[in-house]
């Protein structure tokens, strides 16, 4: 079995380094994972689909 005590101390020193930012900026994929946004996009998508099917099949 490998000795990982040295790796643990290296990780601790990197986390306590003040030059590194604490929080990384969150991008678009984080915003898309929010349930209210996904519900809103699903409703808009359903409305567009219903309008397209209405135009294609009934008009």
XYZ file of N, CA and C in Angstrom:
177
model
N 0.847 -1.184 0.000
C 0.000 0.000 0.000
C 0.890 1.244 0.000
N 0.473 2.267 -0.737
C 1.289 3.470 -0.842
C 1.109 4.359 0.378
N 2.180 5.083 0.677
C 2.126 6.055 1.769
C 1.627 7.383 1.201
N 0.471 7.848 1.667
C -0.128 9.072 1.129
C -0.039 10.241 2.098
N 0.757 10.140 3.139
C 0.845 11.235 4.103
C 1.476 12.473 3.481
N 2.429 12.279 2.569
C 3.053 13.439 1.925
C 2.075 14.127 0.990
N 1.238 13.363 0.315
C 0.248 13.974 -0.576
C -0.760 14.794 0.208
N -1.159 14.310 1.378
C -2.128 15.044 2.189
C -1.565 16.386 2.649
N -0.307 16.436 3.036
C 0.277 17.701 3.487
C 0.449 18.661 2.319
N 0.721 18.139 1.110
C 0.832 19.023 -0.055
C -0.523 19.620 -0.408
N -1.575 18.832 -0.295
C -2.911 19.360 -0.596
C -3.309 20.435 0.404
N -2.966 20.231 1.671
C -3.307 21.220 2.690
C -2.584 22.542 2.457
N -1.334 22.496 2.021
C -0.597 23.744 1.796
C -1.147 24.475 0.576
N -1.617 23.742 -0.435
C -2.182 24.411 -1.608
C -3.527 25.054 -1.287
N -4.316 24.424 -0.432
C -5.612 24.991 -0.103
C -5.482 26.232 0.756
N -4.433 26.336 1.552
C -4.267 27.493 2.415
C -3.514 28.629 1.727
N -3.151 28.453 0.465
C -2.431 29.476 -0.280
C -3.362 30.661 -0.558
N -3.029 31.881 -0.121
C -3.939 33.017 -0.321
C -4.010 33.494 -1.772
N -3.067 33.082 -2.617
C -3.066 33.556 -3.998
C -4.151 32.868 -4.835
N -4.601 31.678 -4.407
C -5.619 30.970 -5.168
C -7.012 31.503 -4.818
N -7.890 31.665 -5.788
C -9.249 32.129 -5.483
C -10.028 31.038 -4.762
N -10.899 31.442 -3.838
C -11.679 30.472 -3.090
C -12.780 29.862 -3.945
N -13.464 30.695 -4.709
C -14.590 30.226 -5.504
C -14.300 30.446 -6.978
N -14.460 29.390 -7.754
C -14.279 29.533 -9.188
C -15.560 30.111 -9.784
N -15.442 30.896 -10.848
C -16.662 31.438 -11.467
C -17.485 30.313 -12.068
N -18.797 30.435 -11.932
C -19.681 29.413 -12.454
C -20.188 29.852 -13.822
N -20.257 28.903 -14.730
C -20.605 29.247 -16.099
C -22.030 28.905 -16.461
N -22.260 28.775 -17.733
C -23.598 28.593 -18.277
C -24.185 27.243 -17.880
N -23.368 26.200 -17.785
C -23.903 24.891 -17.442
C -24.458 24.880 -16.034
N -23.885 25.663 -15.141
C -24.447 25.756 -13.789
C -25.812 26.422 -13.844
N -25.966 27.448 -14.671
C -27.246 28.143 -14.781
C -28.311 27.225 -15.371
N -27.930 26.375 -16.314
C -28.907 25.472 -16.933
C -29.323 24.346 -16.001
N -28.576 24.118 -14.933
C -28.938 23.042 -14.016
C -29.965 23.496 -12.983
N -30.369 24.743 -13.024
C -31.340 25.247 -12.053
C -32.754 24.835 -12.472
N -33.528 24.225 -11.579
C -34.871 23.738 -11.944
C -35.831 24.824 -12.442
N -35.910 26.032 -11.833
C -36.860 27.018 -12.374
C -36.552 27.410 -13.817
N -35.292 27.531 -14.150
C -34.935 27.873 -15.525
C -35.302 26.751 -16.470
N -35.075 25.524 -16.070
C -35.408 24.398 -16.939
C -36.921 24.276 -17.125
N -37.700 24.550 -16.086
C -39.163 24.526 -16.223
C -39.616 25.622 -17.179
N -39.049 26.802 -17.038
C -39.390 27.918 -17.935
C -39.051 27.569 -19.384
N -37.863 27.024 -19.617
C -37.469 26.665 -20.978
C -38.333 25.541 -21.526
N -38.745 24.615 -20.682
C -39.612 23.529 -21.139
C -40.980 24.066 -21.540
N -41.533 25.007 -20.776
C -42.833 25.598 -21.113
C -42.747 26.360 -22.421
N -41.716 27.151 -22.592
C -41.540 27.897 -23.854
C -41.365 26.938 -25.020
N -40.589 25.885 -24.821
C -40.400 24.893 -25.884
C -41.692 24.199 -26.258
N -42.511 23.868 -25.247
C -43.809 23.235 -25.535
C -44.731 24.181 -26.293
N -44.738 25.450 -25.915
C -45.569 26.418 -26.640
C -45.126 26.565 -28.091
N -43.823 26.610 -28.320
C -43.325 26.701 -29.696
C -43.660 25.446 -30.487
N -43.544 24.287 -29.854
C -43.871 23.037 -30.533
C -45.351 22.969 -30.875
N -46.200 23.376 -29.944
C -47.637 23.375 -30.215
C -47.982 24.334 -31.344
N -47.363 25.501 -31.379
C -47.622 26.462 -32.461
C -47.139 25.913 -33.806
N -45.988 25.262 -33.815
C -45.473 24.706 -35.065
C -46.371 23.572 -35.558
N -46.822 22.696 -34.667
C -47.702 21.613 -35.073
C -49.049 22.145 -35.536
N -49.538 23.169 -34.909
C -50.799 23.784 -35.327
C -50.668 24.330 -36.748
N -49.556 25.015 -37.008
C -49.355 25.576 -38.349
C -49.206 24.481 -39.403
N -48.501 23.398 -39.050
C -48.249 22.360 -40.036
C -49.466 21.478 -40.274
N -50.225 21.161 -39.262
C -51.271 20.156 -39.390
C -52.676 20.724 -39.570
N -52.927 21.866 -38.964
C -54.306 22.363 -38.985
C -54.523 23.520 -39.946
N -53.499 24.188 -40.378
C -53.691 25.322 -41.295
C -53.380 24.947 -42.729
